[in-house]
PDB file of C-alpha atoms in Angstrom:
ATOM      1  CA  MET U 978      56.920 -15.254  -4.802  1.00 47.00           C
ATOM      2  CA  ALA U 979      55.820 -16.332  -8.296  1.00 47.00           C
ATOM      3  CA  SER U 980      54.160 -19.504  -6.960  1.00 50.00           C
ATOM      4  CA  LEU U 981      52.310 -17.476  -4.297  1.00 46.00           C
ATOM      5  CA  LEU U 982      51.016 -15.066  -6.943  1.00 41.00           C
ATOM      6  CA  LEU U 983      49.916 -17.971  -9.148  1.00 41.00           C
ATOM      7  CA  ARG U 984      47.954 -19.566  -6.295  1.00 45.00           C
ATOM      8  CA  SER U 985      46.180 -16.263  -5.592  1.00 41.00           C
ATOM      9  CA  LEU U 986      45.173 -15.922  -9.247  1.00 36.00           C
ATOM     10  CA  ARG U 987      43.717 -19.430  -9.267  1.00 43.00           C
ATOM     11  CA  ARG U 988      41.233 -18.604  -6.519  1.00 44.00           C
ATOM     12  CA  ALA U 989      37.654 -18.386  -7.717  1.00 43.00           C
ATOM     13  CA  ARG U 990      36.081 -14.946  -7.867  1.00 40.00           C
ATOM     14  CA  GLY U 991      32.345 -14.706  -7.220  1.00 44.00           C
ATOM     15  CA  PHE U 992      29.571 -12.156  -7.509  1.00 42.00           C
ATOM     16  CA  SER U 993      28.997  -9.718  -4.664  1.00 47.00           C
ATOM     17  CA  SER U 994      25.532 -11.273  -4.299  1.00 52.00           C
ATOM     18  CA  SER U 995      26.891 -14.773  -3.764  1.00 56.00           C
ATOM     19  CA  ALA U 996      24.226 -16.913  -2.162  1.00 56.00           C
ATOM     20  CA  THR U 997      26.858 -18.974  -0.341  1.00 52.00           C
ATOM     21  CA  SER U 998      28.290 -16.005   1.548  1.00 53.00           C
ATOM     22  CA  ALA U 999      24.795 -14.679   2.242  1.00 53.00           C
ATOM     23  CA  ALA U1000      23.746 -18.043   3.619  1.00 51.00           C
ATOM     24  CA  LYS U1001      26.699 -18.047   6.017  1.00 50.00           C
ATOM     25  CA  GLU U1002      25.683 -14.623   7.307  1.00 50.00           C
ATOM     26  CA  GLY U1003      22.054 -15.657   7.567  1.00 47.00           C
ATOM     27  CA  GLY U1004      22.762 -18.589   9.874  1.00 47.00           C
ATOM     28  CA  ASP U1005      19.786 -20.925  10.200  1.00 56.00           C
ATOM     29  CA  GLY U1006      17.274 -18.320   8.931  1.00 77.00           C
ATOM     30  CA  LYS U1007      15.836 -18.358   5.428  1.00 88.00           C
ATOM     31  CA  LEU U1008      17.052 -16.066   2.655  1.00 94.00           C
ATOM     32  CA  VAL U1009      14.420 -14.439   0.444  1.00 95.00           C
ATOM     33  CA  ALA U1010      15.138 -12.714  -2.879  1.00 97.00           C
ATOM     34  CA  THR U1011      12.659  -9.891  -3.504  1.00 97.00           C
ATOM     35  CA  VAL U1012      12.274  -8.012  -6.795  1.00 98.00           C
ATOM     36  CA  MET U1013      11.487  -4.304  -6.948  1.00 97.00           C
ATOM     37  CA  PHE U1014      10.029  -4.347 -10.478  1.00 98.00           C
ATOM     38  CA  GLU U1015       9.593  -0.787 -11.702  1.00 97.00           C
ATOM     39  CA  ARG U1016       8.376   1.083 -14.745  1.00 97.00           C
ATOM     40  CA  LEU U1017      10.317   4.277 -15.333  1.00 95.00           C
ATOM     41  CA  PRO U1018       8.504   7.560 -16.129  1.00 94.00           C
ATOM     42  CA  VAL U1019       7.219   7.775 -19.699  1.00 92.00           C
ATOM     43  CA  VAL U1020       6.884  11.567 -19.858  1.00 90.00           C
ATOM     44  CA  ILE U1021       8.899  14.343 -18.250  1.00 86.00           C
ATOM     45  CA  PRO U1022       7.539  15.177 -14.779  1.00 83.00           C
ATOM     46  CA  LYS U1023       5.855  18.529 -14.322  1.00 83.00           C
ATOM     47  CA  ILE U1024       8.253  21.299 -13.399  1.00 86.00           C
ATOM     48  CA  HIS U1025       8.124  22.521  -9.815  1.00 86.00           C
ATOM     49  CA  PRO U1026       6.631  26.059  -9.603  1.00 91.00           C
ATOM     50  CA  ALA U1027       9.873  27.453  -8.148  1.00 93.00           C
ATOM     51  CA  VAL U1028      11.914  25.938 -10.985  1.00 90.00           C
ATOM     52  CA  TYR U1029       9.418  27.200 -13.566  1.00 89.00           C
ATOM     53  CA  ALA U1030       9.598  30.728 -12.124  1.00 93.00           C
ATOM     54  CA  PHE U1031      13.404  30.684 -12.323  1.00 94.00           C
ATOM     55  CA  GLN U1032      13.363  29.439 -15.920  1.00 91.00           C
ATOM     56  CA  GLU U1033      10.865  32.152 -16.864  1.00 92.00           C
ATOM     57  CA  PHE U1034      13.058  34.812 -15.231  1.00 92.00           C
ATOM     58  CA  SER U1035      16.174  33.468 -17.001  1.00 92.00           C
ATOM     59  CA  PHE U1036      14.415  33.527 -20.370  1.00 89.00           C
ATOM     60  CA  ARG U1037      13.235  37.117 -19.928  1.00 90.00           C
ATOM     61  CA  TRP U1038      16.704  38.183 -18.778  1.00 90.00           C
ATOM     62  CA  ARG U1039      18.339  36.638 -21.846  1.00 87.00           C
ATOM     63  CA  GLN U1040      15.757  38.244 -24.121  1.00 84.00           C
ATOM     64  CA  GLN U1041      16.397  41.634 -22.571  1.00 83.00           C
ATOM     65  CA  HIS U1042      20.189  41.476 -22.851  1.00 81.00           C
ATOM     66  CA  ARG U1043      20.627  39.366 -25.977  1.00 78.00           C
ATOM     67  CA  ARG U1044      22.567  40.604 -28.976  1.00 75.00           C
ATOM     68  CA  GLN U1045      20.497  42.413 -31.582  1.00 75.00           C
ATOM     69  CA  TYR U1046      20.746  41.168 -35.178  1.00 73.00           C
ATOM     70  CA  PRO U1047      19.567  42.936 -38.347  1.00 74.00           C
ATOM     71  CA  ASP U1048      16.113  41.965 -39.584  1.00 69.00           C
ATOM     72  CA  GLU U1049      17.516  40.621 -42.865  1.00 70.00           C
ATOM     73  CA  VAL U1050      19.607  38.098 -40.891  1.00 67.00           C
ATOM     74  CA  LEU U1051      16.762  36.966 -38.674  1.00 66.00           C
ATOM     75  CA  GLY U1052      14.391  36.752 -41.637  1.00 64.00           C
ATOM     76  CA  LYS U1053      16.480  34.041 -43.275  1.00 59.00           C
ATOM     77  CA  ALA U1054      15.604  31.628 -40.499  1.00 57.00           C
ATOM     78  CA  ASP U1055      11.917  31.873 -41.430  1.00 61.00           C
ATOM     79  CA  ALA U1056      12.508  31.188 -45.131  1.00 60.00           C
ATOM     80  CA  ARG U1057      11.800  27.657 -46.327  1.00 58.00           C
ATOM     81  CA  GLY U1058      13.502  25.959 -49.189  1.00 56.00           C
ATOM     82  CA  LYS U1059      11.763  24.077 -51.971  1.00 56.00           C
ATOM     83  CA  GLY U1060      10.265  20.824 -50.775  1.00 58.00           C
ATOM     84  CA  ASP U1061      10.267  21.745 -47.091  1.00 61.00           C
ATOM     85  CA  TYR U1062       7.228  20.725 -45.103  1.00 62.00           C
ATOM     86  CA  HIS U1063       5.786  21.505 -41.716  1.00 66.00           C
ATOM     87  CA  ILE U1064       4.517  19.033 -39.144  1.00 70.00           C
ATOM     88  CA  ASP U1065       2.006  20.163 -36.555  1.00 75.00           C
ATOM     89  CA  TYR U1066       3.108  18.569 -33.290  1.00 75.00           C
ATOM     90  CA  VAL U1067       0.342  17.741 -30.850  1.00 78.00           C
ATOM     91  CA  PRO U1068       1.606  16.335 -27.528  1.00 78.00           C
ATOM     92  CA  ALA U1069      -0.108  13.274 -26.118  1.00 78.00           C
ATOM     93  CA  PRO U1070      -2.263  13.876 -23.032  1.00 85.00           C
ATOM     94  CA  ARG U1071      -0.543  13.442 -19.672  1.00 89.00           C
ATOM     95  CA  ILE U1072      -3.761  12.160 -18.091  1.00 93.00           C
ATOM     96  CA  THR U1073      -4.894   8.834 -19.545  1.00 94.00           C
ATOM     97  CA  GLU U1074      -8.094   6.820 -19.268  1.00 95.00           C
ATOM     98  CA  ALA U1075      -6.356   4.592 -16.710  1.00 95.00           C
ATOM     99  CA  ASP U1076      -5.708   7.701 -14.588  1.00 96.00           C
ATOM    100  CA  ARG U1077      -9.335   8.777 -14.773  1.00 96.00           C
ATOM    101  CA  THR U1078     -10.623   5.321 -13.770  1.00 96.00           C
ATOM    102  CA  ASN U1079      -7.746   4.637 -11.315  1.00 95.00           C
ATOM    103  CA  ASP U1080      -6.982   1.375 -13.115  1.00 96.00           C
ATOM    104  CA  GLN U1081      -4.011   0.089 -11.105  1.00 96.00           C
ATOM    105  CA  LYS U1082      -3.673  -2.965 -13.340  1.00 96.00           C
ATOM    106  CA  SER U1083      -2.598  -0.746 -16.226  1.00 96.00           C
ATOM    107  CA  LEU U1084       0.890   0.535 -16.982  1.00 96.00           C
ATOM    108  CA  GLN U1085      -0.716   3.434 -18.854  1.00 95.00           C
ATOM    109  CA  ARG U1086      -1.165   5.550 -15.734  1.00 95.00           C
ATOM    110  CA  ALA U1087       0.932   8.023 -13.739  1.00 95.00           C
ATOM    111  CA  LEU U1088       3.076   8.500 -16.836  1.00 94.00           C
ATOM    112  CA  ASP U1089       5.269  11.110 -15.142  1.00 92.00           C
ATOM    113  CA  ASN U1090       6.048   8.842 -12.202  1.00 93.00           C
ATOM    114  CA  LYS U1091       7.583   5.459 -11.479  1.00 95.00           C
ATOM    115  CA  LEU U1092       5.308   2.457 -10.986  1.00 97.00           C
ATOM    116  CA  TYR U1093       6.069  -0.648  -8.913  1.00 98.00           C
ATOM    117  CA  LEU U1094       4.535  -4.104  -9.197  1.00 98.00           C
ATOM    118  CA  LEU U1095       2.760  -5.461  -6.124  1.00 97.00           C
ATOM    119  CA  LEU U1096       1.170  -8.898  -5.832  1.00 97.00           C
ATOM    120  CA  TYR U1097      -1.652 -10.019  -3.562  1.00 96.00           C
ATOM    121  CA  GLY U1098      -1.539 -13.578  -2.297  1.00 94.00           C
ATOM    122  CA  ASN U1099       0.372 -15.962  -0.079  1.00 90.00           C
ATOM    123  CA  THR U1100       4.033 -15.293   0.566  1.00 89.00           C
ATOM    124  CA  TYR U1101       6.726 -16.428   2.970  1.00 86.00           C
ATOM    125  CA  GLY U1102       6.436 -14.831   6.394  1.00 81.00           C
ATOM    126  CA  ALA U1103       2.786 -13.794   6.060  1.00 81.00           C
ATOM    127  CA  PRO U1104       0.926 -14.135   9.399  1.00 76.00           C
ATOM    128  CA  ASP U1105      -1.098 -17.360   9.605  1.00 76.00           C
ATOM    129  CA  GLY U1106      -0.622 -17.916   5.872  1.00 74.00           C
ATOM    130  CA  LYS U1107      -2.980 -15.059   5.019  1.00 87.00           C
ATOM    131  CA  SER U1108      -2.962 -13.301   1.662  1.00 92.00           C
ATOM    132  CA  VAL U1109      -1.066 -10.010   1.792  1.00 93.00           C
ATOM    133  CA  TRP U1110       0.356  -7.447  -0.607  1.00 95.00           C
ATOM    134  CA  HIS U1111       3.996  -8.160  -1.389  1.00 96.00           C
ATOM    135  CA  PHE U1112       6.699  -7.874  -4.041  1.00 97.00           C
ATOM    136  CA  PRO U1113       7.623 -10.781  -6.334  1.00 97.00           C
ATOM    137  CA  GLU U1114       9.910 -12.943  -4.219  1.00 96.00           C
ATOM    138  CA  LYS U1115      11.266 -16.434  -3.719  1.00 95.00           C
ATOM    139  CA  ILE U1116      13.007 -18.368  -0.951  1.00 94.00           C
ATOM    140  CA  TYR U1117      16.603 -19.191  -1.806  1.00 95.00           C
ATOM    141  CA  GLU U1118      17.048 -22.897  -2.519  1.00 93.00           C
ATOM    142  CA  ASN U1119      20.042 -23.998  -4.563  1.00 91.00           C
ATOM    143  CA  GLU U1120      20.630 -21.155  -7.031  1.00 94.00           C
ATOM    144  CA  GLU U1121      24.232 -20.143  -7.637  1.00 95.00           C
ATOM    145  CA  THR U1122      23.585 -16.514  -6.657  1.00 95.00           C
ATOM    146  CA  MET U1123      20.833 -14.488  -5.043  1.00 96.00           C
ATOM    147  CA  ARG U1124      20.484 -12.597  -8.334  1.00 97.00           C
ATOM    148  CA  LEU U1125      19.494 -15.858 -10.073  1.00 97.00           C
ATOM    149  CA  CYS U1126      17.017 -16.514  -7.280  1.00 97.00           C
ATOM    150  CA  ALA U1127      15.492 -13.066  -7.868  1.00 97.00           C
ATOM    151  CA  GLU U1128      15.271 -13.751 -11.607  1.00 97.00           C
ATOM    152  CA  SER U1129      13.445 -16.990 -10.862  1.00 96.00           C
ATOM    153  CA  ALA U1130      10.996 -15.108  -8.629  1.00 96.00           C
ATOM    154  CA  LEU U1131      10.090 -12.611 -11.351  1.00 97.00           C
ATOM    155  CA  LYS U1132      10.015 -15.273 -14.065  1.00 96.00           C
ATOM    156  CA  SER U1133       7.460 -17.318 -12.128  1.00 95.00           C
ATOM    157  CA  VAL U1134       5.134 -14.298 -12.065  1.00 96.00           C
ATOM    158  CA  LEU U1135       5.588 -13.047 -15.640  1.00 96.00           C
ATOM    159  CA  GLY U1136       6.105 -16.416 -17.319  1.00 94.00           C
ATOM    160  CA  GLY U1137       9.493 -15.275 -18.632  1.00 94.00           C
ATOM    161  CA  LEU U1138      12.060 -12.512 -18.447  1.00 96.00           C
ATOM    162  CA  ASP U1139      11.367 -10.933 -21.836  1.00 94.00           C
ATOM    163  CA  ASN U1140      11.016  -7.146 -21.630  1.00 96.00           C
ATOM    164  CA  THR U1141      12.778  -6.995 -18.259  1.00 97.00           C
ATOM    165  CA  TYR U1142      16.168  -5.677 -17.206  1.00 97.00           C
ATOM    166  CA  PHE U1143      17.890  -6.440 -13.898  1.00 97.00           C
ATOM    167  CA  VAL U1144      20.041  -3.571 -12.654  1.00 96.00           C
ATOM    168  CA  GLY U1145      23.312  -5.068 -11.420  1.00 92.00           C
ATOM    169  CA  ASN U1146      24.184  -8.331  -9.695  1.00 94.00           C
ATOM    170  CA  ALA U1147      24.156  -7.094  -6.112  1.00 94.00           C
ATOM    171  CA  PRO U1148      21.007  -6.344  -4.089  1.00 96.00           C
ATOM    172  CA  MET U1149      19.986  -2.712  -3.638  1.00 95.00           C
ATOM    173  CA  ALA U1150      19.067  -3.261   0.023  1.00 94.00           C
ATOM    174  CA  HIS U1151      18.332  -5.944   2.583  1.00 92.00           C
ATOM    175  CA  MET U1152      16.062  -6.275   5.589  1.00 92.00           C
ATOM    176  CA  ASP U1153      16.227  -8.462   8.688  1.00 91.00           C
ATOM    177  CA  VAL U1154      12.672  -9.646   9.310  1.00 85.00           C
ATOM    178  CA  GLU U1155      11.971 -10.611  12.909  1.00 81.00           C
ATOM    179  CA  GLN U1156       8.958 -12.897  13.205  1.00 70.00           C
ATOM    180  CA  THR U1157       6.664 -13.015  16.228  1.00 68.00           C
ATOM    181  CA  ASP U1158       4.856 -16.037  14.801  1.00 63.00           C
ATOM    182  CA  SER U1159       6.622 -19.108  16.203  1.00 56.00           C
ATOM    183  CA  SER U1160       5.724 -21.157  13.112  1.00 68.00           C
ATOM    184  CA  VAL U1161       8.038 -19.046  10.923  1.00 70.00           C
ATOM    185  CA  SER U1162      11.631 -18.259  11.881  1.00 79.00           C
ATOM    186  CA  SER U1163      13.266 -14.890  11.280  1.00 83.00           C
ATOM    187  CA  PHE U1164      14.761 -14.405   7.828  1.00 89.00           C
ATOM    188  CA  LYS U1165      16.704 -11.989   5.623  1.00 93.00           C
ATOM    189  CA  ARG U1166      15.076 -10.317   2.615  1.00 94.00           C
ATOM    190  CA  PHE U1167      17.338  -9.097  -0.210  1.00 97.00           C
ATOM    191  CA  PHE U1168      15.909  -6.536  -2.662  1.00 97.00           C
ATOM    192  CA  PHE U1169      16.913  -6.557  -6.335  1.00 98.00           C
ATOM    193  CA  LYS U1170      15.898  -3.909  -8.863  1.00 97.00           C
ATOM    194  CA  SER U1171      14.445  -4.823 -12.249  1.00 97.00           C
ATOM    195  CA  GLN U1172      12.854  -2.562 -14.845  1.00 97.00           C
ATOM    196  CA  VAL U1173      10.151  -2.726 -17.497  1.00 97.00           C
ATOM    197  CA  VAL U1174      11.610  -2.606 -21.015  1.00 96.00           C
ATOM    198  CA  GLY U1175       9.760  -2.152 -24.304  1.00 93.00           C
ATOM    199  CA  THR U1176       6.232  -3.158 -23.349  1.00 94.00           C
ATOM    200  CA  THR U1177       3.052  -1.742 -21.826  1.00 92.00           C
ATOM    201  CA  LYS U1178       1.425  -4.993 -20.697  1.00 94.00           C
ATOM    202  CA  TYR U1179       2.425  -8.217 -18.929  1.00 95.00           C
ATOM    203  CA  HIS U1180       0.501 -11.414 -18.323  1.00 94.00           C
ATOM    204  CA  ILE U1181       0.845 -11.637 -14.541  1.00 95.00           C
ATOM    205  CA  GLU U1182      -0.051 -14.933 -12.882  1.00 90.00           C
ATOM    206  CA  LYS U1183       0.363 -16.999  -9.710  1.00 90.00           C
ATOM    207  CA  CYS U1184      -1.342 -14.397  -7.528  1.00 93.00           C
ATOM    208  CA  LYS U1185      -4.883 -13.483  -6.517  1.00 94.00           C
ATOM    209  CA  ASP U1186      -4.485  -9.867  -7.562  1.00 96.00           C
ATOM    210  CA  TYR U1187      -1.839  -7.379  -8.606  1.00 97.00           C
ATOM    211  CA  ALA U1188      -1.366  -3.629  -8.932  1.00 97.00           C
ATOM    212  CA  TRP U1189       1.046  -1.121 -10.444  1.00 97.00           C
ATOM    213  CA  VAL U1190       1.455   1.571  -7.793  1.00 97.00           C
ATOM    214  CA  THR U1191       3.365   4.810  -7.330  1.00 96.00           C
ATOM    215  CA  LYS U1192       5.753   5.315  -4.428  1.00 95.00           C
ATOM    216  CA  ASP U1193       3.112   7.133  -2.368  1.00 95.00           C
ATOM    217  CA  GLU U1194       0.618   4.321  -2.973  1.00 96.00           C
ATOM    218  CA  LEU U1195       3.316   1.778  -2.152  1.00 96.00           C
ATOM    219  CA  LEU U1196       3.970   3.364   1.235  1.00 96.00           C
ATOM    220  CA  GLU U1197       0.260   3.112   2.046  1.00 96.00           C
ATOM    221  CA  HIS U1198       0.499  -0.671   1.671  1.00 95.00           C
ATOM    222  CA  PHE U1199       3.523  -0.939   4.000  1.00 94.00           C
ATOM    223  CA  PRO U1200       3.183   1.770   6.676  1.00 93.00           C
ATOM    224  CA  GLU U1201       5.328  -0.253   9.099  1.00 92.00           C
ATOM    225  CA  HIS U1202       8.252  -0.125   6.635  1.00 92.00           C
ATOM    226  CA  LYS U1203       7.775   3.478   5.490  1.00 94.00           C
ATOM    227  CA  SER U1204      11.147   4.695   6.774  1.00 94.00           C
ATOM    228  CA  PHE U1205      13.029   1.792   5.183  1.00 94.00           C
ATOM    229  CA  LEU U1206      11.279   2.143   1.811  1.00 94.00           C
ATOM    230  CA  ASN U1207      11.827   5.907   1.754  1.00 93.00           C
ATOM    231  CA  LYS U1208      15.567   5.329   2.077  1.00 92.00           C
ATOM    232  CA  MET U1209      15.605   2.570  -0.541  1.00 93.00           C
ATOM    233  CA  ILE U1210      13.404   4.288  -3.142  1.00 92.00           C
ATOM    234  CA  ILE U1211      14.804   7.730  -3.905  1.00 84.00           C
ATOM    235  CA  HIS U1212      12.932   9.894  -6.406  1.00 74.00           C
ATOM    236  CA  ILE U1213      14.683  12.920  -7.868  1.00 64.00           C
ATOM    237  CA  ARG U1214      11.964  15.152  -9.301  1.00 57.00           C
TER     238      ARG U1214
END
């Protein structure tokens, strides 16, 4: 029994995104690691009118039924000690210049929403080798895991992985892509999530064009995959 337990402990343990196991499932088709590179909201999203109405009602209800305190107790809160100072807080505008000009190359837009990086150029599986909008991606070659393949895909676009954060080792979703073009066989696309960290600008290369888009704008680029993307990208507002 002890020898059996020892042999089981000696077995190698791999990541859930092991490229070897994925390759076995993929058969002869290619495996593609795709990166969903997102910028999280910078400001709090606007409150839904129904939520705002409930909060307003709750505030008025608490004010109506709150405990009454003597004026001399409440007045102490307004008194300032020696050396106290007051800072006038002015919130930054929610609408930026990039919003007004619809500059989709800027991260300083749609501050209350998530943004996703799209590239325009050649990619694997594009019909007749035409330039199309796509996510950063790379065909799996000899990387140890699909996660490392995804990192390589994003690194080739940004020139490095500084100011990026990959969320987990496993893919967030995968898609079986059936090709009608006989020159390209069917393949599996694995989606990995990565996030913008601590910067407002990247030097994006190896593409003809790029854009930072919201979810609604993203769906306009891929109407044939709208149902799939809606399930993969869930926004809680």
